[in-house]
Amino acid sequence: LGPLYVDFVTCRTQMARLEEMHFTAHDTDLDEVREEIFAAGLEEEMTALANIGRLDLLASLECLGDLFHHLVPQIQALWDGHVGVVTPQAAGLLEESRLVIMYVGHLLTDDNDGETPVIPDTIVAAGQQEVVTQAIIGAVHTVRDFAHYQVTKIMQHPADPRLSPRLAKSFLWFFHRWAPAYILPVYYHGA
């Protein structure tokens, strides 16, 4: 099932990029109701897909790592340029980056709302292999470094619209979901 996850994520992120480019090029925004419906559908899609991705966690993490390897230099080049407007290409790139962050978050965590946050059992089991543990660490470090880079750029150019508040919100979502299970492992002291 690893190839299913890789193919789906790769296709879905490219589709999101193209959709966002189209919306920006034609100055089209979804109304609030459609946006909420889309967000709920995306959440369900990512949750289901994460379960498939966990069946071959290493391949899934490698896929997301490859996407980051491709996206981060493009985002850095965008943010390192002169302050400017959000072009359709920039909007697409930002949306694709946002989705990859969300894929990492869904793959490594469960929604623990109302429950004690824990690392999913499949992640704990797969993490017994050193190569998987290193891939998990690499994914989290990539998200952390990417978020830090955006914060640095916001401090330099707070009014730059290319520093996507939506992307920043995705970073916050990731750490809010990931940190309680991985950094505060109360449950794991006896393990």
mmCIF file of C-alpha atoms in Angstrom:
data_model
loop_
_atom_site.group_PDB
_atom_site.id
_atom_site.type_symbol
_atom_site.label_atom_id
_atom_site.label_comp_id
_atom_site.label_asym_id
_atom_site.label_seq_id
_atom_site.Cartn_x
_atom_site.Cartn_y
_atom_site.Cartn_z
ATOM 1 C CA LEU A 1 0.000 0.000 0.000
ATOM 2 C CA GLY A 2 3.052 2.283 0.156
ATOM 3 C CA PRO A 3 2.788 3.135 -3.547
ATOM 4 C CA LEU A 4 -0.888 4.085 -3.075
ATOM 5 C CA TYR A 5 0.039 6.628 -0.394
ATOM 6 C CA VAL A 6 2.946 8.024 -2.408
ATOM 7 C CA ASP A 7 0.933 8.317 -5.629
ATOM 8 C CA PHE A 8 -2.070 9.860 -3.893
ATOM 9 C CA VAL A 9 -0.061 12.430 -1.920
ATOM 10 C CA THR A 10 2.024 13.383 -4.935
ATOM 11 C CA CYS A 11 -1.040 13.800 -7.134
ATOM 12 C CA ARG A 12 -3.103 15.582 -4.484
ATOM 13 C CA THR A 13 -0.409 18.147 -3.672
ATOM 14 C CA GLN A 14 0.099 18.905 -7.364
ATOM 15 C CA MET A 15 -3.664 19.282 -7.825
ATOM 16 C CA ALA A 16 -3.844 21.655 -4.861
ATOM 17 C CA ARG A 17 -1.051 23.723 -6.330
ATOM 18 C CA LEU A 18 -2.812 23.976 -9.691
ATOM 19 C CA GLU A 19 -6.175 24.777 -8.097
ATOM 20 C CA GLU A 20 -4.645 27.554 -6.005
ATOM 21 C CA MET A 21 -2.853 28.934 -9.044
ATOM 22 C CA HIS A 22 -6.170 28.998 -10.917
ATOM 23 C CA PHE A 23 -8.050 30.672 -8.050
ATOM 24 C CA THR A 24 -5.359 33.333 -7.702
ATOM 25 C CA ALA A 25 -5.013 33.944 -11.434
ATOM 26 C CA HIS A 26 -8.766 34.462 -11.762
ATOM 27 C CA ASP A 27 -9.161 36.260 -8.418
ATOM 28 C CA THR A 28 -11.664 33.634 -7.319
ATOM 29 C CA ASP A 29 -12.273 32.748 -3.689
ATOM 30 C CA LEU A 30 -14.539 30.046 -2.371
ATOM 31 C CA ASP A 31 -17.375 31.330 -0.231
ATOM 32 C CA GLU A 32 -17.188 30.498 3.481
ATOM 33 C CA VAL A 33 -19.649 27.597 3.317
ATOM 34 C CA ARG A 34 -17.796 25.904 0.456
ATOM 35 C CA GLU A 35 -14.491 26.517 2.191
ATOM 36 C CA GLU A 36 -15.751 24.848 5.387
ATOM 37 C CA ILE A 37 -17.078 21.870 3.411
ATOM 38 C CA PHE A 38 -13.759 21.577 1.571
ATOM 39 C CA ALA A 39 -11.799 21.753 4.858
ATOM 40 C CA ALA A 40 -13.949 19.040 6.460
ATOM 41 C CA GLY A 41 -13.535 16.802 3.420
ATOM 42 C CA LEU A 42 -9.789 17.379 3.394
ATOM 43 C CA GLU A 43 -9.555 16.495 7.094
ATOM 44 C CA GLU A 44 -11.405 13.214 6.520
ATOM 45 C CA GLU A 45 -9.285 12.455 3.466
ATOM 46 C CA MET A 46 -6.019 13.062 5.318
ATOM 47 C CA THR A 47 -7.075 11.000 8.322
ATOM 48 C CA ALA A 48 -7.990 8.020 6.135
ATOM 49 C CA LEU A 49 -4.861 8.400 4.040
ATOM 50 C CA ALA A 50 -2.650 8.556 7.153
ATOM 51 C CA ASN A 51 -3.870 5.093 8.126
ATOM 52 C CA ILE A 52 -2.770 3.783 4.737
ATOM 53 C CA GLY A 53 0.552 5.638 4.978
ATOM 54 C CA ARG A 54 1.312 4.084 8.350
ATOM 55 C CA LEU A 55 1.243 0.607 6.792
ATOM 56 C CA ASP A 56 4.561 1.474 5.150
ATOM 57 C CA LEU A 57 5.681 4.369 7.316
ATOM 58 C CA LEU A 58 9.190 4.576 5.941
ATOM 59 C CA ALA A 59 8.026 4.880 2.312
ATOM 60 C CA SER A 60 5.447 7.468 3.351
ATOM 61 C CA LEU A 61 7.989 9.548 5.251
ATOM 62 C CA GLU A 62 10.433 9.299 2.351
ATOM 63 C CA CYS A 63 7.708 10.564 0.007
ATOM 64 C CA LEU A 64 6.985 13.553 2.243
ATOM 65 C CA GLY A 65 10.722 14.173 2.660
ATOM 66 C CA ASP A 66 11.144 14.229 -1.114
ATOM 67 C CA LEU A 67 8.291 16.713 -1.435
ATOM 68 C CA PHE A 68 9.876 18.945 1.221
ATOM 69 C CA HIS A 69 13.261 18.630 -0.479
ATOM 70 C CA HIS A 70 11.625 19.981 -3.635
ATOM 71 C CA LEU A 71 9.434 22.657 -2.006
ATOM 72 C CA VAL A 72 11.626 24.266 0.650
ATOM 73 C CA PRO A 73 14.245 25.732 -1.735
ATOM 74 C CA GLN A 74 11.437 27.176 -3.874
ATOM 75 C CA ILE A 75 9.784 28.753 -0.839
ATOM 76 C CA GLN A 76 13.128 30.120 0.375
ATOM 77 C CA ALA A 77 13.765 31.646 -3.052
ATOM 78 C CA LEU A 78 10.288 33.202 -2.969
ATOM 79 C CA TRP A 79 10.763 34.635 0.512
ATOM 80 C CA ASP A 80 14.339 35.779 -0.158
ATOM 81 C CA GLY A 81 13.219 37.898 -3.108
ATOM 82 C CA HIS A 82 12.014 41.457 -2.895
ATOM 83 C CA VAL A 83 8.737 42.014 -1.067
ATOM 84 C CA GLY A 84 5.992 41.626 -3.610
ATOM 85 C CA VAL A 85 2.546 40.394 -4.445
ATOM 86 C CA VAL A 86 1.341 36.819 -4.279
ATOM 87 C CA THR A 87 1.484 35.590 -7.851
ATOM 88 C CA PRO A 88 -0.495 32.533 -8.939
ATOM 89 C CA GLN A 89 2.737 30.508 -8.904
ATOM 90 C CA ALA A 90 3.559 31.684 -5.374
ATOM 91 C CA ALA A 91 0.021 30.919 -4.171
ATOM 92 C CA GLY A 92 0.250 27.416 -5.617
ATOM 93 C CA LEU A 93 3.617 26.815 -4.013
ATOM 94 C CA LEU A 94 2.372 28.014 -0.626
ATOM 95 C CA GLU A 95 -0.710 25.789 -0.818
ATOM 96 C CA GLU A 96 1.337 22.748 -1.783
ATOM 97 C CA SER A 97 3.684 23.410 1.151
ATOM 98 C CA ARG A 98 0.730 23.766 3.521
ATOM 99 C CA LEU A 99 -0.664 20.405 2.443
ATOM 100 C CA VAL A 100 2.662 18.623 2.914
ATOM 101 C CA ILE A 101 2.870 19.961 6.479
ATOM 102 C CA MET A 102 -0.638 18.678 7.116
ATOM 103 C CA TYR A 103 0.233 15.278 5.637
ATOM 104 C CA VAL A 104 3.185 14.984 8.003
ATOM 105 C CA GLY A 105 0.997 15.946 10.945
ATOM 106 C CA HIS A 106 -1.699 13.442 10.075
ATOM 107 C CA LEU A 107 0.804 10.679 9.392
ATOM 108 C CA LEU A 108 2.632 11.076 12.719
ATOM 109 C CA THR A 109 -0.277 11.965 15.002
ATOM 110 C CA ASP A 110 -3.903 11.279 15.745
ATOM 111 C CA ASP A 111 -6.475 13.852 16.725
ATOM 112 C CA ASN A 112 -6.340 13.437 20.479
ATOM 113 C CA ASP A 113 -8.990 16.025 21.206
ATOM 114 C CA GLY A 114 -10.542 15.096 24.538
ATOM 115 C CA GLU A 115 -8.114 12.216 25.112
ATOM 116 C CA THR A 116 -4.637 11.805 26.527
ATOM 117 C CA PRO A 117 -2.289 12.598 23.626
ATOM 118 C CA VAL A 118 -0.202 9.578 22.651
ATOM 119 C CA ILE A 119 1.943 8.538 19.754
ATOM 120 C CA PRO A 120 -0.137 6.229 17.541
ATOM 121 C CA ASP A 121 0.597 2.535 18.187
ATOM 122 C CA THR A 122 1.598 1.934 14.559
ATOM 123 C CA ILE A 123 4.178 4.732 14.808
ATOM 124 C CA VAL A 124 5.566 3.304 18.058
ATOM 125 C CA ALA A 125 5.824 -0.164 16.499
ATOM 126 C CA ALA A 126 7.442 1.079 13.294
ATOM 127 C CA GLY A 127 9.789 3.283 15.324
ATOM 128 C CA GLN A 128 11.496 0.159 16.659
ATOM 129 C CA GLN A 129 13.528 0.272 13.438
ATOM 130 C CA GLU A 130 16.292 2.875 13.640
ATOM 131 C CA VAL A 131 15.817 3.934 10.010
ATOM 132 C CA VAL A 132 12.152 4.729 10.669
ATOM 133 C CA THR A 133 13.004 6.630 13.851
ATOM 134 C CA GLN A 134 15.522 8.717 11.905
ATOM 135 C CA ALA A 135 12.932 9.394 9.187
ATOM 136 C CA ILE A 136 10.429 10.583 11.809
ATOM 137 C CA ILE A 137 13.049 12.837 13.385
ATOM 138 C CA GLY A 138 14.001 14.150 9.953
ATOM 139 C CA ALA A 139 10.391 14.989 9.079
ATOM 140 C CA VAL A 140 9.819 16.855 12.346
ATOM 141 C CA HIS A 141 13.110 18.737 12.016
ATOM 142 C CA THR A 142 12.215 19.749 8.472
ATOM 143 C CA VAL A 143 8.869 21.160 9.591
ATOM 144 C CA ARG A 144 10.541 22.914 12.538
ATOM 145 C CA ASP A 145 13.285 24.430 10.369
ATOM 146 C CA PHE A 146 10.756 25.486 7.722
ATOM 147 C CA ALA A 147 8.595 27.173 10.393
ATOM 148 C CA HIS A 148 11.653 28.890 11.876
ATOM 149 C CA TYR A 149 12.614 30.206 8.455
ATOM 150 C CA GLN A 150 9.156 31.708 8.000
ATOM 151 C CA VAL A 151 9.283 33.348 11.444
ATOM 152 C CA THR A 152 12.678 34.841 10.588
ATOM 153 C CA LYS A 153 11.297 36.270 7.363
ATOM 154 C CA ILE A 154 8.182 37.633 9.082
ATOM 155 C CA MET A 155 10.429 39.452 11.565
ATOM 156 C CA GLN A 156 12.323 41.013 8.633
ATOM 157 C CA HIS A 157 9.293 41.850 6.464
ATOM 158 C CA PRO A 158 6.078 41.653 8.511
ATOM 159 C CA ALA A 159 3.929 43.151 5.740
ATOM 160 C CA ASP A 160 5.064 40.762 2.988
ATOM 161 C CA PRO A 161 1.885 39.004 1.784
ATOM 162 C CA ARG A 162 3.937 36.077 0.459
ATOM 163 C CA LEU A 163 4.640 35.026 4.060
ATOM 164 C CA SER A 164 1.279 33.265 4.064
ATOM 165 C CA PRO A 165 -0.662 33.433 7.343
ATOM 166 C CA ARG A 166 -2.371 30.240 6.220
ATOM 167 C CA LEU A 167 0.977 28.449 6.056
ATOM 168 C CA ALA A 168 1.902 29.842 9.488
ATOM 169 C CA LYS A 169 -1.404 28.526 10.829
ATOM 170 C CA SER A 170 -0.496 25.086 9.460
ATOM 171 C CA PHE A 171 2.814 25.157 11.322
ATOM 172 C CA LEU A 172 0.982 26.017 14.533
ATOM 173 C CA TRP A 173 -1.567 23.265 13.867
ATOM 174 C CA PHE A 174 1.253 20.744 13.377
ATOM 175 C CA PHE A 175 3.076 21.613 16.611
ATOM 176 C CA HIS A 176 -0.152 21.841 18.594
ATOM 177 C CA ARG A 177 -1.054 18.330 17.456
ATOM 178 C CA TRP A 178 2.437 16.791 17.553
ATOM 179 C CA ALA A 179 4.008 18.219 20.720
ATOM 180 C CA PRO A 180 1.618 16.856 23.388
ATOM 181 C CA ALA A 181 2.120 13.270 22.211
ATOM 182 C CA TYR A 182 5.841 13.375 21.438
ATOM 183 C CA ILE A 183 7.293 15.922 23.854
ATOM 184 C CA LEU A 184 5.118 15.276 26.888
ATOM 185 C CA PRO A 185 5.144 11.456 26.923
ATOM 186 C CA VAL A 186 3.586 10.943 30.356
ATOM 187 C CA TYR A 187 2.125 7.690 29.097
ATOM 188 C CA TYR A 188 5.550 6.304 28.098
ATOM 189 C CA HIS A 189 7.416 6.597 31.417
ATOM 190 C CA GLY A 190 6.478 3.030 32.354
ATOM 191 C CA ALA A 191 7.141 1.635 28.880
#
